[in-house]
Amino acid sequence: MSRFWGVAARIALLLSLGLAFAWSLAALWISGPMVFRPLVHRPWSLPSEGRLRADVERLCFGFGPRDSEHAGNLRAAAAWIADELAGVGFAVALQDYDTPAGPFRNVVARRKGTDPAAATVIVGAHYDAVRGSPGADDNASGIAVLLELARTLPRQSRRPLTLVAFSTEEPPFFGTESMGSVAFVRELLGSDTRVELMIALDCVGYFDTANGSQSFPSPAIGLFYPDEADFIAIVGDAAAGSWIREVKRGILSVGSIPVQSIRAPEWLAPVDLSDHRSFRAKGLPGVLLTDTAPFRNPHYHTENDLPATLDYSRMAALVLALHGVVSHPDDAPPTP
């Protein structure tokens, strides 16, 4: 009998070790890829918290409401975004497209790279808001970060850069052919543009350092991450590992903001809830950079999603982090 229990104990130990090993592998795969020894990248110029706040307030109060029933407000917001991007040296075009609800437009800003063989990097954010919400975090925060990135990047870079402000991301358009990002991808595929990386900025302004402030789609996923909502998240599908690694390496090279990442199939976690989904649907690169929206922000999609609820210091830190993703230490500094 003692021999039986000895064998049983060894089997139980081996099973426990095997389960622990499998769990560790799952944790590394979902929360990875891991990045070792990122290059040290010193950003070119410091972003302004004041400009970030002013941009969020202007989108929320100067152009609100920004839902599809207020198309005039969206056109005015698009014109302002276009002027801001053109003012810092980007070649800007307005891309008009039709939907069952009427015409809308994307703002597309391009800058050539010094390497004619390099593929472009695309950073995008939607400027419309859900009906009934000022849309500070969702997604004036993404547009504000996009604009501040444009202002503070070096004047030249090796890779071409495309910045896009998308319209009609929110319901009733989300997940349909009427999304602004779908229209952009449709036109992109008709050109000879090669895409190295696409990053969607969506809900990037809400942070909280309190214990338990971060939640997750499932308790099991939460075991892999901190429960304080003080990090930015890179989100991608199961095939997005190389793009997640590139974004994470760039963010870590600056070291200005804590970063976590998740790659998972759609059935395990909501990994396609923004404009990057339009790129991935056509086999193009695409990841989401987010504060995780409803998984930490109690004001998400409500009338209380106001500029005063955002953390402009961390938004500025995110702009710095994006320097490490889209530029290179040898790129030319910005024009004084």
mmCIF file of C-alpha atoms in Angstrom:
data_model
loop_
_atom_site.group_PDB
_atom_site.id
_atom_site.type_symbol
_atom_site.label_atom_id
_atom_site.label_comp_id
_atom_site.label_asym_id
_atom_site.label_seq_id
_atom_site.Cartn_x
_atom_site.Cartn_y
_atom_site.Cartn_z
ATOM 1 C CA MET A 1 0.000 0.000 0.000
ATOM 2 C CA SER A 2 2.824 2.411 0.822
ATOM 3 C CA ARG A 3 4.346 1.700 -2.602
ATOM 4 C CA PHE A 4 1.022 2.575 -4.262
ATOM 5 C CA TRP A 5 0.810 5.887 -2.467
ATOM 6 C CA GLY A 6 4.428 6.651 -3.349
ATOM 7 C CA VAL A 7 3.754 6.116 -7.054
ATOM 8 C CA ALA A 8 0.542 8.129 -6.813
ATOM 9 C CA ALA A 9 2.408 10.984 -5.155
ATOM 10 C CA ARG A 10 5.043 11.002 -7.900
ATOM 11 C CA ILE A 11 2.359 11.008 -10.609
ATOM 12 C CA ALA A 12 0.518 13.848 -8.879
ATOM 13 C CA LEU A 13 3.776 15.817 -8.609
ATOM 14 C CA LEU A 14 4.571 15.294 -12.294
ATOM 15 C CA LEU A 15 1.048 16.331 -13.280
ATOM 16 C CA SER A 16 1.294 19.441 -11.125
ATOM 17 C CA LEU A 17 4.650 20.362 -12.648
ATOM 18 C CA GLY A 18 3.269 19.745 -16.138
ATOM 19 C CA LEU A 19 0.242 21.934 -15.508
ATOM 20 C CA ALA A 20 2.426 24.663 -14.033
ATOM 21 C CA PHE A 21 4.713 24.514 -17.061
ATOM 22 C CA ALA A 22 1.767 24.644 -19.483
ATOM 23 C CA TRP A 23 0.276 27.573 -17.577
ATOM 24 C CA SER A 24 3.602 29.408 -17.714
ATOM 25 C CA LEU A 25 3.852 28.847 -21.457
ATOM 26 C CA ALA A 26 0.294 30.116 -21.922
ATOM 27 C CA ALA A 27 1.053 33.205 -19.851
ATOM 28 C CA LEU A 28 4.220 33.933 -21.843
ATOM 29 C CA TRP A 29 2.441 33.455 -25.177
ATOM 30 C CA ILE A 30 -0.616 35.569 -24.350
ATOM 31 C CA SER A 31 1.207 38.400 -22.586
ATOM 32 C CA GLY A 32 4.209 38.284 -24.923
ATOM 33 C CA PRO A 33 6.193 38.531 -27.043
ATOM 34 C CA MET A 34 8.984 39.287 -24.610
ATOM 35 C CA VAL A 35 11.515 41.977 -25.477
ATOM 36 C CA PHE A 36 15.100 41.835 -24.281
ATOM 37 C CA ARG A 37 17.562 44.751 -24.334
ATOM 38 C CA PRO A 38 15.603 47.350 -26.293
ATOM 39 C CA LEU A 39 17.683 50.123 -27.856
ATOM 40 C CA VAL A 40 17.855 53.296 -25.793
ATOM 41 C CA HIS A 41 15.932 55.998 -27.658
ATOM 42 C CA ARG A 42 15.983 59.634 -26.588
ATOM 43 C CA PRO A 43 12.880 61.456 -27.873
ATOM 44 C CA TRP A 44 13.445 64.541 -29.997
ATOM 45 C CA SER A 45 11.282 67.083 -28.210
ATOM 46 C CA LEU A 46 9.012 66.978 -25.224
ATOM 47 C CA PRO A 47 5.253 66.892 -25.750
ATOM 48 C CA SER A 48 3.054 69.482 -24.092
ATOM 49 C CA GLU A 49 0.447 68.425 -21.541
ATOM 50 C CA GLY A 50 -1.220 71.775 -22.128
ATOM 51 C CA ARG A 51 -1.596 71.168 -25.865
ATOM 52 C CA LEU A 52 -2.931 67.675 -25.246
ATOM 53 C CA ARG A 53 -5.561 69.011 -22.858
ATOM 54 C CA ALA A 54 -6.475 71.871 -25.196
ATOM 55 C CA ASP A 55 -6.921 69.459 -28.114
ATOM 56 C CA VAL A 56 -9.154 67.134 -26.095
ATOM 57 C CA GLU A 57 -11.253 70.053 -24.863
ATOM 58 C CA ARG A 58 -11.608 71.477 -28.356
ATOM 59 C CA LEU A 59 -12.789 68.153 -29.770
ATOM 60 C CA CYS A 60 -15.250 67.625 -26.919
ATOM 61 C CA PHE A 61 -16.627 71.147 -26.589
ATOM 62 C CA GLY A 62 -15.702 72.977 -29.778
ATOM 63 C CA PHE A 63 -16.842 70.248 -32.192
ATOM 64 C CA GLY A 64 -19.301 68.271 -30.093
ATOM 65 C CA PRO A 65 -21.407 66.288 -30.430
ATOM 66 C CA ARG A 66 -19.213 64.192 -32.761
ATOM 67 C CA ASP A 67 -21.648 61.410 -33.656
ATOM 68 C CA SER A 68 -22.974 60.625 -37.133
ATOM 69 C CA GLU A 69 -26.150 62.651 -36.584
ATOM 70 C CA HIS A 70 -23.988 65.784 -36.381
ATOM 71 C CA ALA A 71 -22.102 65.473 -39.664
ATOM 72 C CA GLY A 72 -21.420 69.207 -39.755
ATOM 73 C CA ASN A 73 -19.495 68.977 -36.487
ATOM 74 C CA LEU A 74 -17.485 66.059 -37.849
ATOM 75 C CA ARG A 75 -16.601 68.011 -41.010
ATOM 76 C CA ALA A 76 -15.475 70.948 -38.881
ATOM 77 C CA ALA A 77 -13.361 68.651 -36.703
ATOM 78 C CA ALA A 78 -11.812 67.087 -39.816
ATOM 79 C CA ALA A 79 -10.903 70.515 -41.199
ATOM 80 C CA TRP A 80 -9.240 71.495 -37.915
ATOM 81 C CA ILE A 81 -7.285 68.220 -37.706
ATOM 82 C CA ALA A 82 -6.152 68.680 -41.318
ATOM 83 C CA ASP A 83 -4.920 72.218 -40.582
ATOM 84 C CA GLU A 84 -2.996 71.054 -37.506
ATOM 85 C CA LEU A 85 -1.227 68.286 -39.447
ATOM 86 C CA ALA A 86 -0.477 70.485 -42.450
ATOM 87 C CA GLY A 87 0.952 73.097 -40.094
ATOM 88 C CA VAL A 88 3.761 70.746 -39.033
ATOM 89 C CA GLY A 89 4.812 69.761 -42.535
ATOM 90 C CA PHE A 90 2.626 66.803 -43.506
ATOM 91 C CA ALA A 91 1.021 66.524 -46.930
ATOM 92 C CA VAL A 92 -2.669 66.321 -46.036
ATOM 93 C CA ALA A 93 -5.622 65.031 -48.053
ATOM 94 C CA LEU A 94 -9.295 64.621 -47.191
ATOM 95 C CA GLN A 95 -10.679 61.222 -48.179
ATOM 96 C CA ASP A 96 -14.426 61.384 -48.739
ATOM 97 C CA TYR A 97 -16.512 58.206 -48.711
ATOM 98 C CA ASP A 98 -20.203 57.363 -48.763
ATOM 99 C CA THR A 99 -22.263 55.466 -46.188
ATOM 100 C CA PRO A 100 -26.007 54.741 -45.934
ATOM 101 C CA ALA A 101 -26.116 57.644 -43.448
ATOM 102 C CA GLY A 102 -24.463 60.060 -45.867
ATOM 103 C CA PRO A 103 -20.938 61.180 -46.776
ATOM 104 C CA PHE A 104 -18.091 61.318 -44.264
ATOM 105 C CA ARG A 105 -14.364 61.870 -44.497
ATOM 106 C CA ASN A 106 -11.000 60.687 -43.230
ATOM 107 C CA VAL A 107 -8.021 62.998 -42.795
ATOM 108 C CA VAL A 108 -4.857 61.457 -44.268
ATOM 109 C CA ALA A 109 -1.430 63.024 -43.605
ATOM 110 C CA ARG A 110 1.682 61.647 -45.274
ATOM 111 C CA ARG A 111 5.387 62.288 -45.031
ATOM 112 C CA LYS A 112 7.991 60.669 -47.264
ATOM 113 C CA GLY A 113 10.919 58.778 -45.787
ATOM 114 C CA THR A 114 14.570 59.101 -46.744
ATOM 115 C CA ASP A 115 14.736 55.418 -47.739
ATOM 116 C CA PRO A 116 12.722 54.924 -50.945
ATOM 117 C CA ALA A 117 12.651 51.168 -50.365
ATOM 118 C CA ALA A 118 11.120 51.380 -46.873
ATOM 119 C CA ALA A 119 7.485 50.437 -46.206
ATOM 120 C CA THR A 120 5.244 52.939 -44.450
ATOM 121 C CA VAL A 121 4.210 53.082 -40.810
ATOM 122 C CA ILE A 122 0.578 54.057 -40.232
ATOM 123 C CA VAL A 123 -0.732 55.544 -36.987
ATOM 124 C CA GLY A 124 -4.468 56.157 -36.856
ATOM 125 C CA ALA A 125 -7.196 57.269 -34.474
ATOM 126 C CA HIS A 126 -10.916 57.861 -34.946
ATOM 127 C CA TYR A 127 -12.280 61.329 -34.263
ATOM 128 C CA ASP A 128 -15.998 60.548 -34.042
ATOM 129 C CA ALA A 129 -17.659 59.804 -30.697
ATOM 130 C CA VAL A 130 -20.507 57.585 -29.613
ATOM 131 C CA ARG A 131 -23.909 59.234 -29.440
ATOM 132 C CA GLY A 132 -24.593 60.889 -26.070
ATOM 133 C CA SER A 133 -20.952 61.145 -25.000
ATOM 134 C CA PRO A 134 -18.427 63.993 -25.248
ATOM 135 C CA GLY A 135 -15.893 61.277 -26.108
ATOM 136 C CA ALA A 136 -12.844 62.548 -24.210
ATOM 137 C CA ASP A 137 -11.163 59.189 -23.757
ATOM 138 C CA ASP A 138 -13.079 57.653 -26.674
ATOM 139 C CA ASN A 139 -11.492 59.046 -28.729
ATOM 140 C CA ALA A 140 -10.409 62.662 -28.394
ATOM 141 C CA SER A 141 -7.470 61.224 -26.453
ATOM 142 C CA GLY A 142 -6.285 59.258 -29.499
ATOM 143 C CA ILE A 143 -6.528 62.267 -31.807
ATOM 144 C CA ALA A 144 -4.734 64.507 -29.289
ATOM 145 C CA VAL A 145 -1.865 62.014 -29.020
ATOM 146 C CA LEU A 146 -1.760 61.700 -32.827
ATOM 147 C CA LEU A 147 -1.477 65.475 -33.248
ATOM 148 C CA GLU A 148 1.133 65.878 -30.526
ATOM 149 C CA LEU A 149 3.149 63.053 -32.056
ATOM 150 C CA ALA A 150 3.112 64.882 -35.387
ATOM 151 C CA ARG A 151 4.290 68.095 -33.714
ATOM 152 C CA THR A 152 7.195 66.530 -31.839
ATOM 153 C CA LEU A 153 8.625 63.971 -34.275
ATOM 154 C CA PRO A 154 11.849 64.639 -36.207
ATOM 155 C CA ARG A 155 11.364 66.475 -39.492
ATOM 156 C CA GLN A 156 12.780 63.536 -41.457
ATOM 157 C CA SER A 157 12.784 59.795 -40.913
ATOM 158 C CA ARG A 158 13.980 56.733 -42.770
ATOM 159 C CA ARG A 159 10.536 55.189 -43.100
ATOM 160 C CA PRO A 160 7.526 56.931 -44.642
ATOM 161 C CA LEU A 161 4.879 57.880 -42.090
ATOM 162 C CA THR A 162 1.115 58.097 -42.551
ATOM 163 C CA LEU A 163 -1.142 59.604 -39.888
ATOM 164 C CA VAL A 164 -4.879 59.050 -40.301
ATOM 165 C CA ALA A 165 -7.875 60.492 -38.460
ATOM 166 C CA PHE A 166 -10.741 58.093 -39.193
ATOM 167 C CA SER A 167 -14.432 58.896 -39.049
ATOM 168 C CA THR A 168 -17.418 56.541 -38.442
ATOM 169 C CA GLU A 169 -15.713 54.088 -36.121
ATOM 170 C CA GLU A 170 -18.491 54.171 -33.548
ATOM 171 C CA PRO A 171 -21.934 52.489 -33.789
ATOM 172 C CA PRO A 172 -23.932 52.153 -35.980
ATOM 173 C CA PHE A 173 -20.900 51.803 -38.261
ATOM 174 C CA PHE A 174 -18.560 49.620 -36.222
ATOM 175 C CA GLY A 175 -17.986 46.222 -37.808
ATOM 176 C CA THR A 176 -19.554 47.269 -41.125
ATOM 177 C CA GLU A 177 -18.245 48.325 -44.526
ATOM 178 C CA SER A 178 -19.134 51.922 -43.597
ATOM 179 C CA MET A 179 -16.233 52.354 -41.151
ATOM 180 C CA GLY A 180 -13.826 55.093 -42.153
ATOM 181 C CA SER A 181 -10.906 52.716 -41.743
ATOM 182 C CA VAL A 182 -12.541 50.265 -44.183
ATOM 183 C CA ALA A 183 -12.731 53.050 -46.779
ATOM 184 C CA PHE A 184 -9.081 53.915 -46.127
ATOM 185 C CA VAL A 185 -7.932 50.300 -46.480
ATOM 186 C CA ARG A 186 -9.956 49.908 -49.681
ATOM 187 C CA GLU A 187 -8.096 52.845 -51.226
ATOM 188 C CA LEU A 188 -4.782 51.673 -49.767
ATOM 189 C CA LEU A 189 -5.094 48.280 -51.431
ATOM 190 C CA GLY A 190 -5.679 50.010 -54.744
ATOM 191 C CA SER A 191 -2.307 51.742 -54.487
ATOM 192 C CA ASP A 192 1.229 50.385 -54.471
ATOM 193 C CA THR A 193 1.785 51.330 -50.814
ATOM 194 C CA ARG A 194 3.541 48.737 -48.672
ATOM 195 C CA VAL A 195 2.684 48.740 -44.960
ATOM 196 C CA GLU A 196 5.233 47.743 -42.335
ATOM 197 C CA LEU A 197 3.128 48.514 -39.273
ATOM 198 C CA MET A 198 -0.276 49.953 -38.364
ATOM 199 C CA ILE A 199 -1.145 51.229 -34.890
ATOM 200 C CA ALA A 200 -4.659 52.276 -33.869
ATOM 201 C CA LEU A 201 -4.801 54.743 -30.960
ATOM 202 C CA ASP A 202 -8.138 54.290 -29.239
ATOM 203 C CA CYS A 203 -8.906 55.324 -25.646
ATOM 204 C CA VAL A 204 -5.424 56.248 -24.448
ATOM 205 C CA GLY A 205 -6.089 58.812 -21.716
ATOM 206 C CA TYR A 206 -7.546 57.141 -18.618
ATOM 207 C CA PHE A 207 -5.247 55.786 -15.894
ATOM 208 C CA ASP A 208 -5.689 54.831 -12.252
ATOM 209 C CA THR A 209 -3.075 53.640 -9.748
ATOM 210 C CA ALA A 210 -5.552 52.185 -7.229
ATOM 211 C CA ASN A 211 -5.476 48.457 -6.514
ATOM 212 C CA GLY A 212 -8.246 46.688 -8.392
ATOM 213 C CA SER A 213 -8.769 49.540 -10.874
ATOM 214 C CA GLN A 214 -7.996 47.271 -13.839
ATOM 215 C CA SER A 215 -10.404 44.538 -14.918
ATOM 216 C CA PHE A 216 -10.211 41.988 -17.732
ATOM 217 C CA PRO A 217 -12.458 40.129 -20.166
ATOM 218 C CA SER A 218 -12.085 37.020 -18.012
ATOM 219 C CA PRO A 219 -10.593 36.266 -14.565
ATOM 220 C CA ALA A 220 -8.125 33.828 -16.157
ATOM 221 C CA ILE A 221 -6.604 36.542 -18.352
ATOM 222 C CA GLY A 222 -6.382 38.834 -15.337
ATOM 223 C CA LEU A 223 -3.972 36.422 -13.660
ATOM 224 C CA PHE A 224 -1.298 37.413 -16.186
ATOM 225 C CA TYR A 225 -1.432 41.164 -15.565
ATOM 226 C CA PRO A 226 -1.327 43.841 -12.843
ATOM 227 C CA ASP A 227 -4.639 44.972 -11.350
ATOM 228 C CA GLU A 228 -3.635 48.663 -11.296
ATOM 229 C CA ALA A 229 -4.749 50.582 -14.390
ATOM 230 C CA ASP A 230 -1.498 52.493 -14.826
ATOM 231 C CA PHE A 231 -0.166 50.896 -18.028
ATOM 232 C CA ILE A 232 -0.776 51.184 -21.755
ATOM 233 C CA ALA A 233 -1.749 47.971 -23.549
ATOM 234 C CA ILE A 234 -0.764 46.666 -26.972
ATOM 235 C CA VAL A 235 -3.533 44.400 -28.264
ATOM 236 C CA GLY A 236 -3.356 42.058 -31.224
ATOM 237 C CA ASP A 237 -4.720 38.822 -32.600
ATOM 238 C CA ALA A 238 -2.929 35.478 -32.524
ATOM 239 C CA ALA A 239 -0.919 36.284 -35.671
ATOM 240 C CA ALA A 240 0.189 39.757 -34.534
ATOM 241 C CA GLY A 241 3.235 38.722 -32.500
ATOM 242 C CA SER A 242 5.884 40.398 -34.658
ATOM 243 C CA TRP A 243 4.013 43.732 -34.735
ATOM 244 C CA ILE A 244 3.348 43.626 -31.002
ATOM 245 C CA ARG A 245 7.057 42.996 -30.459
ATOM 246 C CA GLU A 246 8.002 45.970 -32.644
ATOM 247 C CA VAL A 247 5.664 48.331 -30.788
ATOM 248 C CA LYS A 248 6.687 47.026 -27.376
ATOM 249 C CA ARG A 249 10.386 47.299 -28.213
ATOM 250 C CA GLY A 250 9.902 50.909 -29.291
ATOM 251 C CA ILE A 251 7.955 51.851 -26.171
ATOM 252 C CA LEU A 252 10.493 50.177 -23.889
ATOM 253 C CA SER A 253 13.360 51.933 -25.698
ATOM 254 C CA VAL A 254 12.038 55.240 -24.338
ATOM 255 C CA GLY A 255 10.898 53.910 -20.966
ATOM 256 C CA SER A 256 8.384 56.675 -20.334
ATOM 257 C CA ILE A 257 5.294 54.558 -19.596
ATOM 258 C CA PRO A 258 4.608 50.999 -18.339
ATOM 259 C CA VAL A 259 3.445 48.716 -21.141
ATOM 260 C CA GLN A 260 1.666 45.359 -21.260
ATOM 261 C CA SER A 261 0.639 43.344 -24.292
ATOM 262 C CA ILE A 262 -1.870 40.668 -25.190
ATOM 263 C CA ARG A 263 -2.164 38.505 -28.297
ATOM 264 C CA ALA A 264 -5.083 36.169 -28.413
ATOM 265 C CA PRO A 265 -7.715 34.722 -30.733
ATOM 266 C CA GLU A 266 -10.939 36.681 -30.917
ATOM 267 C CA TRP A 267 -12.878 34.049 -28.987
ATOM 268 C CA LEU A 268 -10.568 34.459 -25.991
ATOM 269 C CA ALA A 269 -10.504 38.253 -25.729
ATOM 270 C CA PRO A 270 -11.923 41.260 -27.592
ATOM 271 C CA VAL A 271 -8.807 42.029 -29.635
ATOM 272 C CA ASP A 272 -10.410 43.679 -32.680
ATOM 273 C CA LEU A 273 -12.459 46.498 -31.158
ATOM 274 C CA SER A 274 -11.015 49.399 -33.152
ATOM 275 C CA ASP A 275 -9.836 50.492 -36.589
ATOM 276 C CA HIS A 276 -6.941 48.027 -36.787
ATOM 277 C CA ARG A 277 -9.581 45.348 -37.480
ATOM 278 C CA SER A 278 -10.081 46.817 -40.978
ATOM 279 C CA PHE A 279 -6.386 46.257 -41.734
ATOM 280 C CA ARG A 280 -6.266 42.759 -40.296
ATOM 281 C CA ALA A 281 -9.386 41.770 -42.270
ATOM 282 C CA LYS A 282 -7.344 42.302 -45.447
ATOM 283 C CA GLY A 283 -4.184 40.633 -44.194
ATOM 284 C CA LEU A 284 -2.360 43.871 -43.395
ATOM 285 C CA PRO A 285 -0.438 44.572 -40.172
ATOM 286 C CA GLY A 286 -2.486 46.036 -37.345
ATOM 287 C CA VAL A 287 -2.424 46.372 -33.551
ATOM 288 C CA LEU A 288 -4.328 48.457 -31.014
ATOM 289 C CA LEU A 289 -2.737 50.752 -28.433
ATOM 290 C CA THR A 290 -5.229 51.420 -25.639
ATOM 291 C CA ASP A 291 -5.886 52.062 -21.971
ATOM 292 C CA THR A 292 -8.340 49.102 -22.289
ATOM 293 C CA ALA A 293 -11.415 51.387 -22.293
ATOM 294 C CA PRO A 294 -14.376 49.699 -20.488
ATOM 295 C CA PHE A 295 -12.042 47.426 -18.565
ATOM 296 C CA ARG A 296 -10.846 50.398 -16.507
ATOM 297 C CA ASN A 297 -12.738 53.564 -17.416
ATOM 298 C CA PRO A 298 -16.132 53.832 -15.648
ATOM 299 C CA HIS A 299 -17.064 56.762 -17.922
ATOM 300 C CA TYR A 300 -16.673 54.819 -21.168
ATOM 301 C CA HIS A 301 -19.506 55.586 -23.640
ATOM 302 C CA THR A 302 -21.306 57.818 -21.140
ATOM 303 C CA GLU A 303 -21.994 61.525 -20.760
ATOM 304 C CA ASN A 304 -19.257 61.596 -18.107
ATOM 305 C CA ASP A 305 -16.412 60.835 -20.542
ATOM 306 C CA LEU A 306 -15.106 64.362 -20.029
ATOM 307 C CA PRO A 307 -11.681 66.010 -20.494
ATOM 308 C CA ALA A 308 -11.238 66.468 -16.739
ATOM 309 C CA THR A 309 -11.148 62.680 -16.230
ATOM 310 C CA LEU A 310 -8.014 62.147 -18.333
ATOM 311 C CA ASP A 311 -4.376 61.949 -17.253
ATOM 312 C CA TYR A 312 -2.448 64.340 -19.506
ATOM 313 C CA SER A 313 0.893 63.523 -17.914
ATOM 314 C CA ARG A 314 0.587 59.893 -18.964
ATOM 315 C CA MET A 315 -0.721 60.919 -22.374
ATOM 316 C CA ALA A 316 2.441 62.975 -22.819
ATOM 317 C CA ALA A 317 4.464 59.954 -21.724
ATOM 318 C CA LEU A 318 2.701 57.924 -24.408
ATOM 319 C CA VAL A 319 3.661 60.470 -27.071
ATOM 320 C CA LEU A 320 7.274 60.070 -25.964
ATOM 321 C CA ALA A 321 6.918 56.296 -26.131
ATOM 322 C CA LEU A 322 5.602 56.493 -29.688
ATOM 323 C CA HIS A 323 8.781 58.325 -30.698
ATOM 324 C CA GLY A 324 10.586 55.086 -30.025
ATOM 325 C CA VAL A 325 8.169 53.164 -32.239
ATOM 326 C CA VAL A 326 7.933 55.308 -35.363
ATOM 327 C CA SER A 327 11.324 57.059 -35.478
ATOM 328 C CA HIS A 328 14.964 56.080 -35.150
ATOM 329 C CA PRO A 329 17.759 57.657 -33.075
ATOM 330 C CA ASP A 330 19.540 58.651 -36.311
ATOM 331 C CA ASP A 331 16.527 60.530 -37.734
ATOM 332 C CA ALA A 332 16.885 64.284 -38.139
ATOM 333 C CA PRO A 333 15.686 66.456 -35.232
ATOM 334 C CA PRO A 334 12.534 68.537 -35.576
ATOM 335 C CA THR A 335 12.655 72.030 -37.025
ATOM 336 C CA PRO A 336 13.117 74.579 -34.191
#
